[in-house]
Structure formats: C-alpha cells, structure tokens
mmCIF file of C-alpha atoms and ligand atoms in Angstrom:
data_model
loop_
_atom_site.group_PDB
_atom_site.id
_atom_site.type_symbol
_atom_site.label_atom_id
_atom_site.label_comp_id
_atom_site.label_asym_id
_atom_site.label_seq_id
_atom_site.Cartn_x
_atom_site.Cartn_y
_atom_site.Cartn_z
ATOM 1 C CA MET A 227 -0.139 0.260 -0.015
ATOM 2 C CA PRO A 228 1.691 3.241 -1.491
ATOM 3 C CA THR A 229 1.759 5.615 1.969
ATOM 4 C CA ASN A 230 2.537 8.863 0.097
ATOM 5 C CA ILE A 231 5.371 10.278 2.566
ATOM 6 C CA PRO A 232 5.069 14.197 2.175
ATOM 7 C CA PRO A 233 8.436 15.730 0.864
ATOM 8 C CA GLU A 234 8.649 18.165 4.076
ATOM 9 C CA ALA A 235 7.980 14.883 6.016
ATOM 10 C CA TRP A 236 10.714 13.094 4.474
ATOM 11 C CA ALA A 237 13.116 16.668 4.768
ATOM 12 C CA LYS A 238 12.365 16.383 8.790
ATOM 13 C CA PHE A 239 13.549 12.663 9.116
ATOM 14 C CA GLU A 240 16.677 13.220 7.131
ATOM 15 C CA GLU A 241 17.209 16.586 9.384
ATOM 16 C CA TYR A 242 16.595 14.097 12.422
ATOM 17 C CA ARG A 243 19.318 11.960 11.381
ATOM 18 C CA ARG A 244 21.465 14.928 10.969
ATOM 19 C CA VAL A 245 20.595 16.868 14.993
ATOM 20 C CA LYS A 246 22.809 15.878 17.148
ATOM 21 C CA THR A 247 21.040 15.829 21.035
ATOM 22 C CA PRO A 248 18.349 13.587 22.110
ATOM 23 C CA GLU A 249 16.364 16.797 22.562
ATOM 24 C CA GLU A 250 16.502 18.124 19.042
ATOM 25 C CA LYS A 251 15.960 14.689 18.094
ATOM 26 C CA LEU A 252 12.625 14.079 19.605
ATOM 27 C CA ARG A 253 11.538 17.394 18.458
ATOM 28 C CA LYS A 254 12.253 16.364 14.338
ATOM 29 C CA LEU A 255 10.411 13.127 14.933
ATOM 30 C CA GLN A 256 7.640 15.037 16.654
ATOM 31 C CA GLU A 257 7.363 17.262 13.338
ATOM 32 C CA PHE A 258 7.980 14.452 11.293
ATOM 33 C CA MET A 259 4.989 12.547 12.897
ATOM 34 C CA ALA A 260 3.040 16.077 12.708
ATOM 35 C CA LEU A 261 3.672 15.631 8.797
ATOM 36 C CA MET A 262 3.151 11.907 8.329
ATOM 37 C CA PRO A 263 -0.288 10.885 6.934
ATOM 38 C CA LYS A 264 -2.372 8.982 9.184
ATOM 39 C CA HIS A 265 -3.711 5.160 7.978
ATOM 40 C CA LYS A 266 -3.469 2.014 7.697
ATOM 41 C CA GLY A 267 -0.212 2.022 5.754
ATOM 42 C CA THR A 268 1.322 3.486 7.784
ATOM 43 C CA GLU A 269 0.305 1.926 10.932
ATOM 44 C CA LYS A 270 3.315 -0.054 11.612
ATOM 45 C CA MET A 271 5.598 3.335 11.301
ATOM 46 C CA GLU A 272 3.727 5.485 13.456
ATOM 47 C CA LYS A 273 4.600 2.329 16.184
ATOM 48 C CA PHE A 274 7.796 2.277 15.305
ATOM 49 C CA LEU A 275 8.108 6.483 15.848
ATOM 50 C CA ARG A 276 6.267 6.455 18.869
ATOM 51 C CA ARG A 277 8.932 3.432 20.433
ATOM 52 C CA LYS A 278 11.765 5.606 19.221
ATOM 53 C CA MET A 279 10.235 8.457 20.796
ATOM 54 C CA ALA A 280 9.523 6.786 24.185
ATOM 55 C CA GLU A 281 13.153 5.760 24.022
ATOM 56 C CA LEU A 282 14.261 8.974 23.206
ATOM 57 C CA ARG A 283 12.258 10.839 25.973
ATOM 58 C CA GLU A 284 14.000 8.071 28.798
ATOM 59 C CA GLU A 285 17.102 9.128 27.509
ATOM 60 C CA ILE A 286 16.359 12.970 28.262
ATOM 61 C CA GLU A 287 15.057 11.681 32.008
ATOM 62 C CA ARG A 288 18.270 10.014 32.994
ATOM 63 C CA LYS A 289 19.951 12.955 31.922
ATOM 64 C CA ARG A 290 18.033 15.311 33.895
ATOM 65 C CA ALA A 291 18.180 12.605 36.973
ATOM 66 C CA ARG A 292 21.795 12.389 36.888
ATOM 67 C CA LYS A 293 22.337 16.081 36.587
ATOM 68 C CA ALA A 294 19.776 16.380 39.478
ATOM 69 C CA ARG A 295 21.139 13.474 41.256
ATOM 70 C CA ARG A 296 25.355 15.238 41.256
ATOM 71 C CA GLY A 297 23.580 18.698 41.497
ATOM 72 C CA GLY A 298 26.270 20.479 39.706
ATOM 73 C CA PRO A 299 27.232 20.934 35.732
ATOM 74 C CA GLY A 300 25.979 18.041 33.532
ATOM 75 C CA ILE A 301 28.485 15.525 32.366
ATOM 76 C CA PHE A 302 26.724 15.698 28.770
ATOM 77 C CA VAL A 303 29.715 17.726 26.636
ATOM 78 C CA GLU A 304 27.916 19.576 23.883
ATOM 79 C CA LYS A 305 29.248 18.368 20.487
ATOM 80 C CA LYS A 306 31.440 20.826 18.314
ATOM 81 C CA GLY A 307 32.961 20.600 14.922
ATOM 82 C CA ALA A 308 32.804 17.587 12.467
ATOM 83 C CA ALA A 309 33.318 14.469 14.932
ATOM 84 C CA GLN A 310 33.096 14.130 18.898
ATOM 85 C CA VAL A 311 36.045 12.255 20.482
ATOM 86 C CA VAL A 312 36.186 11.152 23.600
ATOM 87 C CA LEU A 313 39.198 9.920 25.480
ATOM 88 C CA LEU A 314 39.120 7.542 27.372
ATOM 89 C CA GLY A 315 41.791 5.649 29.708
ATOM 90 C CA PHE A 316 43.060 4.719 33.395
ATOM 91 C CA THR A 317 44.622 7.668 35.858
ATOM 92 C CA ASN A 318 48.158 8.732 34.253
ATOM 93 C CA SER A 319 47.809 7.394 31.335
ATOM 94 C CA GLY A 320 48.502 10.216 29.256
ATOM 95 C CA ARG A 321 44.912 11.446 28.587
ATOM 96 C CA SER A 322 45.499 15.468 29.033
ATOM 97 C CA THR A 323 49.010 14.987 27.399
ATOM 98 C CA VAL A 324 47.054 13.300 23.804
ATOM 99 C CA LEU A 325 44.520 16.667 24.171
ATOM 100 C CA SER A 326 47.724 18.940 24.604
ATOM 101 C CA VAL A 327 49.380 17.287 21.673
ATOM 102 C CA LEU A 328 46.288 17.342 19.435
ATOM 103 C CA THR A 329 44.501 20.263 20.077
ATOM 104 C CA ASN A 330 44.291 23.691 21.354
ATOM 105 C CA ALA A 331 43.658 22.698 25.077
ATOM 106 C CA ARG A 332 46.363 23.091 27.851
ATOM 107 C CA PRO A 333 44.676 20.826 30.236
ATOM 108 C CA GLU A 334 46.985 20.371 33.174
ATOM 109 C CA VAL A 335 49.277 17.321 32.699
ATOM 110 C CA SER A 336 50.835 16.290 36.262
ATOM 111 C CA PRO A 337 52.875 12.943 36.943
ATOM 112 C CA ALA A 338 50.170 13.025 39.910
ATOM 113 C CA PRO A 339 46.964 10.365 39.459
ATOM 114 C CA PHE A 340 43.681 11.820 39.366
ATOM 115 C CA THR A 341 44.620 15.526 38.026
ATOM 116 C CA THR A 342 41.840 15.732 35.507
ATOM 117 C CA VAL A 343 38.862 14.760 37.628
ATOM 118 C CA GLY A 344 36.542 18.221 37.620
ATOM 119 C CA ARG A 345 35.047 19.113 34.387
ATOM 120 C CA PRO A 346 36.360 17.380 31.391
ATOM 121 C CA GLU A 347 38.745 19.154 29.456
ATOM 122 C CA GLU A 348 38.354 19.638 25.517
ATOM 123 C CA GLY A 349 39.822 20.911 22.290
ATOM 124 C CA MET A 350 39.472 21.179 19.136
ATOM 125 C CA MET A 351 41.652 19.385 16.439
ATOM 126 C CA GLU A 352 41.652 22.022 13.085
ATOM 127 C CA PHE A 353 42.327 20.294 9.736
ATOM 128 C CA ARG A 354 41.510 21.368 6.629
ATOM 129 C CA GLY A 355 38.018 22.390 6.312
ATOM 130 C CA ALA A 356 36.891 20.469 9.830
ATOM 131 C CA GLN A 357 38.004 20.283 13.443
ATOM 132 C CA ILE A 358 37.802 17.315 15.365
ATOM 133 C CA HIS A 359 36.634 17.682 19.198
ATOM 134 C CA PHE A 360 38.333 15.583 21.716
ATOM 135 C CA VAL A 361 36.944 15.757 24.966
ATOM 136 C CA GLU A 362 39.259 14.009 27.747
ATOM 137 C CA ALA A 363 36.903 12.155 29.934
ATOM 138 C CA PRO A 364 37.815 11.410 34.021
ATOM 139 C CA PRO A 365 39.796 8.264 34.908
ATOM 140 C CA VAL A 366 38.365 5.341 34.379
ATOM 141 C CA LEU A 367 38.612 2.771 37.280
ATOM 142 C CA ARG A 368 39.563 -0.647 37.331
ATOM 143 C CA GLU A 369 36.878 -1.055 40.291
ATOM 144 C CA GLY A 370 33.688 1.159 39.200
ATOM 145 C CA GLY A 371 32.228 3.947 41.098
ATOM 146 C CA HIS A 372 31.371 7.614 40.401
ATOM 147 C CA LEU A 373 34.593 8.649 37.946
ATOM 148 C CA THR A 374 34.366 6.061 35.822
ATOM 149 C CA ARG A 375 30.388 6.235 35.160
ATOM 150 C CA LEU A 376 31.054 9.877 34.524
ATOM 151 C CA ALA A 377 33.666 8.283 31.503
ATOM 152 C CA LEU A 378 31.172 6.041 30.166
ATOM 153 C CA GLY A 379 28.575 8.453 30.069
ATOM 154 C CA LEU A 380 30.413 10.693 28.065
ATOM 155 C CA ALA A 381 31.805 7.511 26.001
ATOM 156 C CA GLY A 382 28.458 6.394 25.472
ATOM 157 C CA ASN A 383 27.268 9.388 23.811
ATOM 158 C CA ALA A 384 30.389 10.127 21.328
ATOM 159 C CA ASP A 385 31.181 9.976 17.798
ATOM 160 C CA ALA A 386 33.861 7.654 18.885
ATOM 161 C CA ILE A 387 35.986 6.918 21.647
ATOM 162 C CA GLY A 388 39.470 7.307 21.683
ATOM 163 C CA PHE A 389 41.303 4.742 24.467
ATOM 164 C CA VAL A 390 44.098 6.132 25.908
ATOM 165 C CA VAL A 391 47.000 3.543 27.393
ATOM 166 C CA ASP A 392 50.587 4.092 28.609
ATOM 167 C CA GLY A 393 53.238 2.275 26.591
ATOM 168 C CA SER A 394 55.859 2.073 28.748
ATOM 169 C CA ARG A 395 53.533 0.122 30.933
ATOM 170 C CA ASP A 396 51.396 -2.927 29.837
ATOM 171 C CA PRO A 397 49.195 -1.011 26.991
ATOM 172 C CA VAL A 398 47.760 -4.144 26.079
ATOM 173 C CA GLY A 399 46.548 -5.447 29.289
ATOM 174 C CA ASP A 400 45.091 -2.080 29.953
ATOM 175 C CA LEU A 401 43.445 -1.734 26.712
ATOM 176 C CA ARG A 402 41.840 -5.140 27.396
ATOM 177 C CA ASP A 403 40.885 -4.084 30.791
ATOM 178 C CA LEU A 404 39.136 -0.651 29.481
ATOM 179 C CA LEU A 405 36.900 -2.901 26.519
ATOM 180 C CA THR A 406 35.541 -4.921 29.061
ATOM 181 C CA ILE A 407 34.575 -2.048 31.132
ATOM 182 C CA VAL A 408 33.406 -0.635 28.140
ATOM 183 C CA GLU A 409 31.408 -3.367 27.032
ATOM 184 C CA SER A 410 29.686 -4.059 30.467
ATOM 185 C CA ALA A 411 28.589 -0.849 29.991
ATOM 186 C CA GLY A 412 27.070 -1.306 26.824
ATOM 187 C CA ILE A 413 29.166 -0.206 24.139
ATOM 188 C CA LYS A 414 29.650 -1.877 21.207
ATOM 189 C CA VAL A 415 32.960 -1.194 20.011
ATOM 190 C CA GLY A 416 34.584 -1.705 16.613
ATOM 191 C CA ARG A 417 33.298 -2.115 13.307
ATOM 192 C CA PRO A 418 29.920 -3.572 12.445
ATOM 193 C CA GLU A 419 29.671 -6.646 10.668
ATOM 194 C CA GLY A 420 27.685 -5.228 8.222
ATOM 195 C CA LYS A 421 25.929 -2.026 7.166
ATOM 196 C CA VAL A 422 22.869 -0.535 6.072
ATOM 197 C CA ARG A 423 21.824 2.460 4.548
ATOM 198 C CA ILE A 424 18.365 3.795 3.766
ATOM 199 C CA VAL A 425 17.838 6.994 0.910
ATOM 200 C CA ARG A 426 15.551 8.553 -0.831
ATOM 201 C CA SER A 427 15.505 8.615 -3.722
ATOM 202 C CA ARG A 428 13.973 11.014 -6.752
ATOM 203 C CA GLY A 429 15.126 8.646 -9.450
ATOM 204 C CA VAL A 430 13.251 5.170 -7.958
ATOM 205 C CA ASP A 431 9.663 4.399 -8.097
ATOM 206 C CA SER A 432 9.762 1.595 -5.689
ATOM 207 C CA ILE A 433 12.449 -0.409 -2.888
ATOM 208 C CA ILE A 434 15.520 -1.373 -4.538
ATOM 209 C CA VAL A 435 17.788 -3.123 -2.409
ATOM 210 C CA ARG A 436 21.618 -2.529 -3.846
ATOM 211 C CA ARG A 437 23.451 -5.452 -2.180
ATOM 212 C CA ARG A 438 27.483 -5.759 -1.696
ATOM 213 C CA GLY A 439 26.814 -8.493 1.212
ATOM 214 C CA ALA A 440 24.918 -10.843 2.337
ATOM 215 C CA ILE A 441 20.948 -10.627 4.368
ATOM 216 C CA VAL A 442 21.894 -13.364 7.074
ATOM 217 C CA ASP A 443 18.087 -13.837 8.246
ATOM 218 C CA GLY A 444 16.093 -13.111 4.887
ATOM 219 C CA THR A 445 15.609 -12.402 1.262
ATOM 220 C CA GLU A 446 16.122 -9.364 -1.023
ATOM 221 C CA ALA A 447 12.300 -9.666 -1.072
ATOM 222 C CA ASP A 448 12.150 -9.687 2.936
ATOM 223 C CA VAL A 449 13.706 -6.327 3.042
ATOM 224 C CA ARG A 450 11.584 -4.798 0.453
ATOM 225 C CA ARG A 451 8.064 -6.223 2.516
ATOM 226 C CA LEU A 452 9.431 -5.102 5.481
ATOM 227 C CA LEU A 453 10.234 -1.448 4.243
ATOM 228 C CA GLU A 454 6.924 -1.649 2.758
ATOM 229 C CA SER A 455 5.551 -2.633 5.782
ATOM 230 C CA TYR A 456 7.041 1.038 7.212
ATOM 231 C CA GLY A 457 4.995 2.988 4.691
ATOM 232 C CA MET A 458 8.617 3.387 2.396
ATOM 233 C CA ASP A 459 8.445 3.907 -0.701
ATOM 234 C CA ARG A 460 10.613 5.537 -3.432
ATOM 235 C CA VAL A 461 14.110 4.125 -1.755
ATOM 236 C CA ILE A 462 17.456 2.626 -1.774
ATOM 237 C CA VAL A 463 18.628 0.268 0.356
ATOM 238 C CA GLU A 464 22.252 -0.229 0.208
ATOM 239 C CA ILE A 465 23.451 -3.045 2.361
ATOM 240 C CA ASP A 466 27.250 -3.564 2.646
ATOM 241 C CA GLY A 467 28.904 -6.861 4.888
ATOM 242 C CA ARG A 468 26.726 -9.195 7.005
ATOM 243 C CA VAL A 469 23.202 -7.576 7.858
ATOM 244 C CA ARG A 470 19.916 -8.764 9.700
ATOM 245 C CA LEU A 471 16.554 -7.681 9.218
ATOM 246 C CA SER A 472 16.918 -5.855 12.683
ATOM 247 C CA ASP A 473 19.673 -3.611 11.183
ATOM 248 C CA VAL A 474 17.687 -2.841 8.050
ATOM 249 C CA GLU A 475 14.693 -1.835 10.724
ATOM 250 C CA GLU A 476 16.831 0.099 12.952
ATOM 251 C CA ALA A 477 18.503 1.814 9.800
ATOM 252 C CA LEU A 478 15.319 3.689 9.481
ATOM 253 C CA LEU A 479 16.353 6.313 11.310
ATOM 254 C CA GLY A 480 20.018 6.347 10.636
ATOM 255 C CA GLU A 481 20.685 4.278 13.796
ATOM 256 C CA LYS A 482 24.691 3.642 15.061
ATOM 257 C CA ARG A 483 24.763 0.820 16.988
ATOM 258 C CA TYR A 484 28.807 0.364 17.016
ATOM 259 C CA LYS A 485 30.992 2.795 19.004
ATOM 260 C CA PRO A 486 33.969 3.481 16.534
ATOM 261 C CA ALA A 487 36.999 3.337 18.411
ATOM 262 C CA LEU A 488 40.751 4.662 18.127
ATOM 263 C CA VAL A 489 43.685 3.349 20.531
ATOM 264 C CA PHE A 490 46.673 6.262 21.293
ATOM 265 C CA VAL A 491 49.933 4.697 22.717
ATOM 266 C CA THR A 492 51.637 6.974 25.198
ATOM 267 C CA ARG A 493 55.349 7.625 25.668
ATOM 268 C CA CYS A 494 56.454 6.399 22.193
ATOM 269 C CA ASP A 495 58.802 8.670 22.981
ATOM 270 C CA LEU A 496 60.433 6.836 26.052
ATOM 271 C CA THR A 497 59.670 3.190 23.816
ATOM 272 C CA THR A 498 57.986 1.660 21.362
ATOM 273 C CA GLU A 499 57.565 -2.272 22.361
ATOM 274 C CA GLY A 500 54.357 -1.476 23.648
ATOM 275 C CA LEU A 501 53.326 0.414 20.767
ATOM 276 C CA GLU A 502 54.071 -2.571 18.120
ATOM 277 C CA ARG A 503 51.701 -4.964 20.691
ATOM 278 C CA VAL A 504 49.103 -3.254 21.013
ATOM 279 C CA ARG A 505 49.510 -3.428 17.015
ATOM 280 C CA GLU A 506 49.735 -7.186 16.428
ATOM 281 C CA GLU A 507 47.057 -7.740 18.778
ATOM 282 C CA PHE A 508 44.233 -4.956 18.486
ATOM 283 C CA GLY A 509 45.262 -3.925 14.303
ATOM 284 C CA HIS A 510 42.283 -5.634 13.233
ATOM 285 C CA LEU A 511 39.956 -4.280 15.455
ATOM 286 C CA MET A 512 40.972 0.102 15.787
ATOM 287 C CA PRO A 513 43.335 1.971 14.208
ATOM 288 C CA VAL A 514 46.944 2.714 16.570
ATOM 289 C CA VAL A 515 48.146 6.290 16.984
ATOM 290 C CA PRO A 516 51.419 6.592 18.441
ATOM 291 C CA ILE A 517 51.623 9.506 20.486
ATOM 292 C CA SER A 518 55.342 11.481 21.297
ATOM 293 C CA PRO A 519 54.967 14.911 23.386
ATOM 294 C CA ARG A 520 56.872 16.557 21.129
ATOM 295 C CA GLU A 521 55.982 14.729 18.034
ATOM 296 C CA PRO A 522 52.653 15.036 17.316
ATOM 297 C CA PRO A 523 50.778 13.053 15.024
ATOM 298 C CA ASP A 524 49.724 14.588 11.092
ATOM 299 C CA ARG A 525 46.528 16.293 11.945
ATOM 300 C CA GLU A 526 45.466 15.796 8.427
ATOM 301 C CA GLU A 527 46.087 12.493 8.721
ATOM 302 C CA LEU A 528 44.340 11.838 11.909
ATOM 303 C CA GLY A 529 42.196 14.038 10.896
ATOM 304 C CA GLU A 530 40.573 11.758 7.707
ATOM 305 C CA LEU A 531 41.184 8.492 9.452
ATOM 306 C CA VAL A 532 38.380 10.056 12.563
ATOM 307 C CA LEU A 533 36.163 11.265 9.578
ATOM 308 C CA ASP A 534 36.559 8.061 8.210
ATOM 309 C CA LEU A 535 35.613 6.009 11.457
ATOM 310 C CA THR A 536 32.647 8.009 12.470
ATOM 311 C CA GLY A 537 31.038 7.778 8.872
ATOM 312 C CA VAL A 538 31.175 11.591 8.032
ATOM 313 C CA ILE A 539 32.559 13.892 4.817
ATOM 314 C CA ARG A 540 33.805 16.946 3.871
ATOM 315 C CA ILE A 541 32.466 18.928 1.426
ATOM 316 C CA PHE A 542 33.579 22.013 -0.067
ATOM 317 C CA THR A 543 31.323 24.429 -1.771
ATOM 318 C CA LYS A 544 31.388 27.078 -4.379
ATOM 319 C CA PRO A 545 29.101 28.979 -5.507
ATOM 320 C CA VAL A 546 28.285 29.944 -8.929
ATOM 321 C CA GLY A 547 30.958 32.392 -10.589
ATOM 322 C CA ARG A 548 33.436 32.269 -7.613
ATOM 323 C CA LYS A 549 36.619 30.898 -8.356
ATOM 324 C CA GLU A 550 37.404 29.801 -4.592
ATOM 325 C CA PRO A 551 35.853 27.215 -3.025
ATOM 326 C CA SER A 552 34.987 27.390 0.859
ATOM 327 C CA GLU A 553 37.543 26.925 3.270
ATOM 328 C CA LYS A 554 35.058 25.128 5.747
ATOM 329 C CA ALA A 555 33.708 22.666 4.695
ATOM 330 C CA LEU A 556 30.040 20.889 4.492
ATOM 331 C CA ILE A 557 29.358 18.348 7.020
ATOM 332 C CA LEU A 558 27.442 15.427 5.108
ATOM 333 C CA GLU A 559 27.001 11.797 6.001
ATOM 334 C CA ARG A 560 29.234 8.913 4.261
ATOM 335 C CA GLY A 561 27.329 8.389 1.088
ATOM 336 C CA SER A 562 25.465 11.284 0.546
ATOM 337 C CA THR A 563 24.852 12.406 -2.482
ATOM 338 C CA VAL A 564 24.846 15.818 -4.598
ATOM 339 C CA ALA A 565 20.827 16.388 -3.924
ATOM 340 C CA ASP A 566 21.633 15.833 -0.143
ATOM 341 C CA ALA A 567 24.306 18.308 -0.139
ATOM 342 C CA ALA A 568 21.865 20.996 -2.000
ATOM 343 C CA ARG A 569 19.309 20.445 0.820
ATOM 344 C CA ALA A 570 21.936 20.891 3.783
ATOM 345 C CA ILE A 571 22.306 24.265 1.571
ATOM 346 C CA HIS A 572 19.575 25.222 1.537
ATOM 347 C CA GLU A 573 15.861 24.231 0.310
ATOM 348 C CA HIS A 574 15.567 26.320 -2.085
ATOM 349 C CA LEU A 575 18.697 24.959 -3.726
ATOM 350 C CA TYR A 576 17.340 21.242 -3.606
ATOM 351 C CA ARG A 577 14.081 21.938 -5.025
ATOM 352 C CA ARG A 578 15.416 24.298 -7.749
ATOM 353 C CA PHE A 579 18.162 21.642 -8.615
ATOM 354 C CA LYS A 580 19.538 21.341 -11.985
ATOM 355 C CA TYR A 581 22.466 20.359 -12.468
ATOM 356 C CA ALA A 582 26.286 20.642 -10.075
ATOM 357 C CA LYS A 583 30.225 20.521 -11.245
ATOM 358 C CA VAL A 584 31.765 18.462 -9.107
ATOM 359 C CA TRP A 585 35.655 18.630 -8.870
ATOM 360 C CA SER A 586 37.988 15.799 -7.706
ATOM 361 C CA SER A 587 40.913 13.791 -8.775
ATOM 362 C CA ARG A 588 39.659 10.350 -8.324
ATOM 363 C CA LEU A 589 37.176 11.581 -11.626
ATOM 364 C CA PRO A 590 38.391 11.204 -14.679
ATOM 365 C CA TYR A 591 37.936 14.633 -15.740
ATOM 366 C CA SER A 592 37.115 17.853 -13.419
ATOM 367 C CA PRO A 593 35.081 19.537 -13.597
ATOM 368 C CA MET A 594 32.489 17.027 -13.722
ATOM 369 C CA ARG A 595 28.714 17.953 -14.489
ATOM 370 C CA VAL A 596 26.363 15.477 -12.523
ATOM 371 C CA GLY A 597 22.789 14.833 -11.507
ATOM 372 C CA ALA A 598 21.566 14.753 -7.634
ATOM 373 C CA ASP A 599 22.256 11.240 -7.326
ATOM 374 C CA PHE A 600 25.565 11.572 -7.715
ATOM 375 C CA GLU A 601 27.310 10.081 -5.089
ATOM 376 C CA LEU A 602 29.971 12.902 -3.095
ATOM 377 C CA GLU A 603 33.017 11.835 -1.432
ATOM 378 C CA ASP A 604 35.647 13.089 1.217
ATOM 379 C CA GLY A 605 37.423 16.080 -0.285
ATOM 380 C CA ASP A 606 34.899 17.143 -3.935
ATOM 381 C CA VAL A 607 34.251 20.352 -4.322
ATOM 382 C CA ILE A 608 30.694 21.035 -5.811
ATOM 383 C CA GLU A 609 29.440 24.059 -7.817
ATOM 384 C CA ILE A 610 25.351 23.614 -7.826
ATOM 385 C CA HIS A 611 23.450 25.042 -10.115
ATOM 386 C CA ALA A 612 20.074 25.600 -9.645
HETATM 387 N N1 GTP B 1487 57.598 11.107 28.344
HETATM 388 C C1 GTP B 1487 56.590 11.296 27.875
HETATM 389 N N2 GTP B 1487 55.578 11.495 29.189
HETATM 390 C C2 GTP B 1487 54.153 11.308 29.257
HETATM 391 C C3 GTP B 1487 53.203 11.009 28.006
HETATM 392 N N3 GTP B 1487 51.924 10.963 28.323
HETATM 393 C C4 GTP B 1487 52.385 11.658 29.519
HETATM 394 N N4 GTP B 1487 53.260 11.583 29.989
HETATM 395 C C5 GTP B 1487 53.144 11.576 31.748
HETATM 396 O O1 GTP B 1487 52.666 11.055 32.470
HETATM 397 C C6 GTP B 1487 52.092 12.052 33.322
HETATM 398 C C7 GTP B 1487 50.681 11.671 33.252
HETATM 399 O O2 GTP B 1487 49.989 12.455 32.650
HETATM 400 P P1 GTP B 1487 48.602 13.117 32.162
HETATM 401 O O3 GTP B 1487 48.882 13.301 30.759
HETATM 402 O O4 GTP B 1487 48.434 14.255 32.949
HETATM 403 O O5 GTP B 1487 47.427 12.068 32.105
HETATM 404 P P2 GTP B 1487 46.310 11.763 32.764
HETATM 405 O O6 GTP B 1487 45.288 10.710 31.547
HETATM 406 O O7 GTP B 1487 46.237 13.123 32.417
HETATM 407 O O8 GTP B 1487 46.111 11.532 33.977
HETATM 408 P P3 GTP B 1487 44.819 12.051 35.287
HETATM 409 O O9 GTP B 1487 44.443 13.199 34.724
HETATM 410 O O10 GTP B 1487 46.106 12.780 36.300
HETATM 411 O O11 GTP B 1487 44.194 10.843 35.449
HETATM 412 C C8 GTP B 1487 52.774 13.219 32.758
HETATM 413 O O12 GTP B 1487 53.540 13.388 34.019
HETATM 414 C C9 GTP B 1487 52.907 13.237 31.965
HETATM 415 O O13 GTP B 1487 53.833 14.167 31.622
HETATM 416 C C10 GTP B 1487 54.240 10.548 26.617
HETATM 417 O O14 GTP B 1487 53.245 10.791 25.491
HETATM 418 N N5 GTP B 1487 55.886 10.810 27.208
HETATM 419 MG MG1 MG B 1488 44.377 14.056 32.772
#
C-alpha cells in the first residue's frame, strides 16, 4: 500500500539523522509525525516512531536525573565540529597529554594521579576544512565508581572513543581491561559486521535493494516487504557486509549501533615496544596512533582517519561564479549525494536543482557535470546550479 510520505516530512526525517542531542532528535520526530499521513499503511511506521520517541524521552529523563543527583554541571559535553572523540583511559595514562598534543587545549599534565577529575577538558583539532572535538573524560577505575560512570557516560554519547594507554607499562593489558569495562556498560566497540543505508531517491519508483553483502536471516524480498510495511516507497537500500533484518529496521532512523574507536599509545618517545604489541593484538579492531609529546601526529591524516571512522565526509562548496571553494567544509554523512548536499545548504537549492559540477582527482576529468543522485566523497568540491 503506497503511503506517500510527503517531501516536507521526509526532510524532517533527514534532519533527524543530522541533529545530535536527544532533545533535538525528539523534536524532529515529533515534527515528522505531525506531517505524516495517518492511515492503515503508516500504522507500523507510527508505532516504530512512538517507540523511538519513548526511548528518546527516557534518555532525556536519565540525563536530567543524573544532573539533579549531582546538582552540578552535567557530564554531557555539547558536541562541536565534525565529530566528537572522548579520550578514555586509566589515571596517568596520558589523556591530558594526548589532548594537549592534538588540540589547542592546555589541560594540566602532571605525574600525580587523578589530575583531571572535575569538569572534562576539551579542545578542537583543526585540519583542512573541519575540526575534531576531543574531550578528556575523568579517569576510568578498574573497581568502577562515580568517576568511571561519568567517563562511560561521556563515551556512550561520543561519535568515537579514543582509548589512551601508557605504552611504557602494559598497554595490551590496559586496553583489554578498558574494552571489558566499556562493553559491560553496553557500548559495543569496533566495526559492525555490516552496514545498512536507506536513502530516498527521486530517481526510483519502488524499493530498490543494492546488495554488496549478505542478508543473514532473509532475502531481498523480505527487506522490501519489511520496508513496505513501514510505508516506505521510492528508496534505495544499500547493504554492505553481513546484515540482519533487524539492522534494516534500525537503519530507518539512521541509528548506529557500534561505537567506532581508535587507541592512542602514549610514551612512544620512551619506548615503541608497547606500541608494537598493541598493533599486533588490536590492529585489526581499531587504528593505533603513537603519541610522543614533542612529535604530534599528522593532523590531516588523523583528521581523515576520524572522519572515516565516524562515517562523515567534507564537501567544499563553491557558489556559481566564485573562483575558490569555501574554506570551511560542509559535513555530510558518508554516502550522501549531490541532492543531500543541496538540501543541507538550502531547501531552495534542492527544489530548483538543475545540475552540479564536481571537482575531484578521483574523476576522469574535473569539473564533471553530474546529476542529483551522484554520490559524493570526502574532499569533493561542488558547484550547484539551480
Ligand atoms: N615522556 C612522556 N611522558 C608522558 C607521555 N604521556 C604522559 N606522560 C607523563 O605522564 C604523566 C601523566 O600524564 P597526563 O597526561 O597528566 O595523564 P592523564 O591520563 O591526563 O592523568 P590524570 O588526569 O591524572 O588521570 C605526566 O607526568 C606526563 O608528562 C608521553 O607520551 N611521553
Ligand atoms: Mg588528565
């Protein structure tokens, strides 16, 4: 049964995926609900949305309760930049050192344990067109407790976790313990087995499944039936890796169920033995970044690594007639199309879209004239004609 979810409603849906706090997300879902036609064909979608809204309300309530209990400033650190990475480690692991090596922040670095225990320290790492927001969480303790809970709360809300381990002691043991602690708090670290992306497309008139991997518990027809039961129509479903039908359902709202992570190994100016062992044991699970206080890692490389982990891309826009593209990038979800970029700039550009020019070294020639469904990649320069 076609449900004809109107474009204004779809726009809210996509805004929902972009906003970050539970309050904003809840508001977008409410707006989406208000714009959605209500009949038999949208019943399941309505139920799903109500469940998601209830979850968001609970999350907001938990946040409030935490604040009230402590009576102090929340442990919620507002997100800035293209991605937020929370630095998580045991005391003295070198979290403040990592923060000061990578960002403009100047937290207190000290050989005494429990130096950063109050308000989390934070700083921005700038690289071409974008910034990564690093936050130093309070130290994690093996025995748990208040500080550990605060730290895990921050990590749970971050776009990625940056584990910090002391490379001169037992970094492999420390990382193993950190992973256990994080996972017991319900945070799944690493790369998911598969990925689902659902995008609306004007170019199709049904549900198209593009499969590059396996559907573990069903067929492509099952995926189509499932989405039809949610009132979906004119969408492209991209499936990579190993995916379950429940993953497809979750992807309706662009949910990410795994927390990407990387690990910073400190004291690499003193020894690189620990670094090598971490690489051997955990290199397949997450990127390993060596830290020496006087030799900061390449920001461009690290920035790109974090964007890649968190699934976002930088797009440089160029108004028609201007020579140089914007210095500040437009941050979009990986897999976004020219149409997504147009919409992110202005609804007007999206509605009146004619064509776009894209400059990129990956293209056979630049600029190349492309249509609305052209998929963008990190670093692309784009000029939209409307
Ligand atoms: N040589 C060297 N010393 C380091 C490195 N990282 C940390 N240290 C030293 O280790 C001590 C602790 O570092 P911090 O960065 O304060 O560690 P932290 O994890 O923020 O510690 P707390 O906030 O107290 O839990 C300091 O004396 C640092 O100078 C490193 O890469 N090389
Ligand atoms: Mg510190």
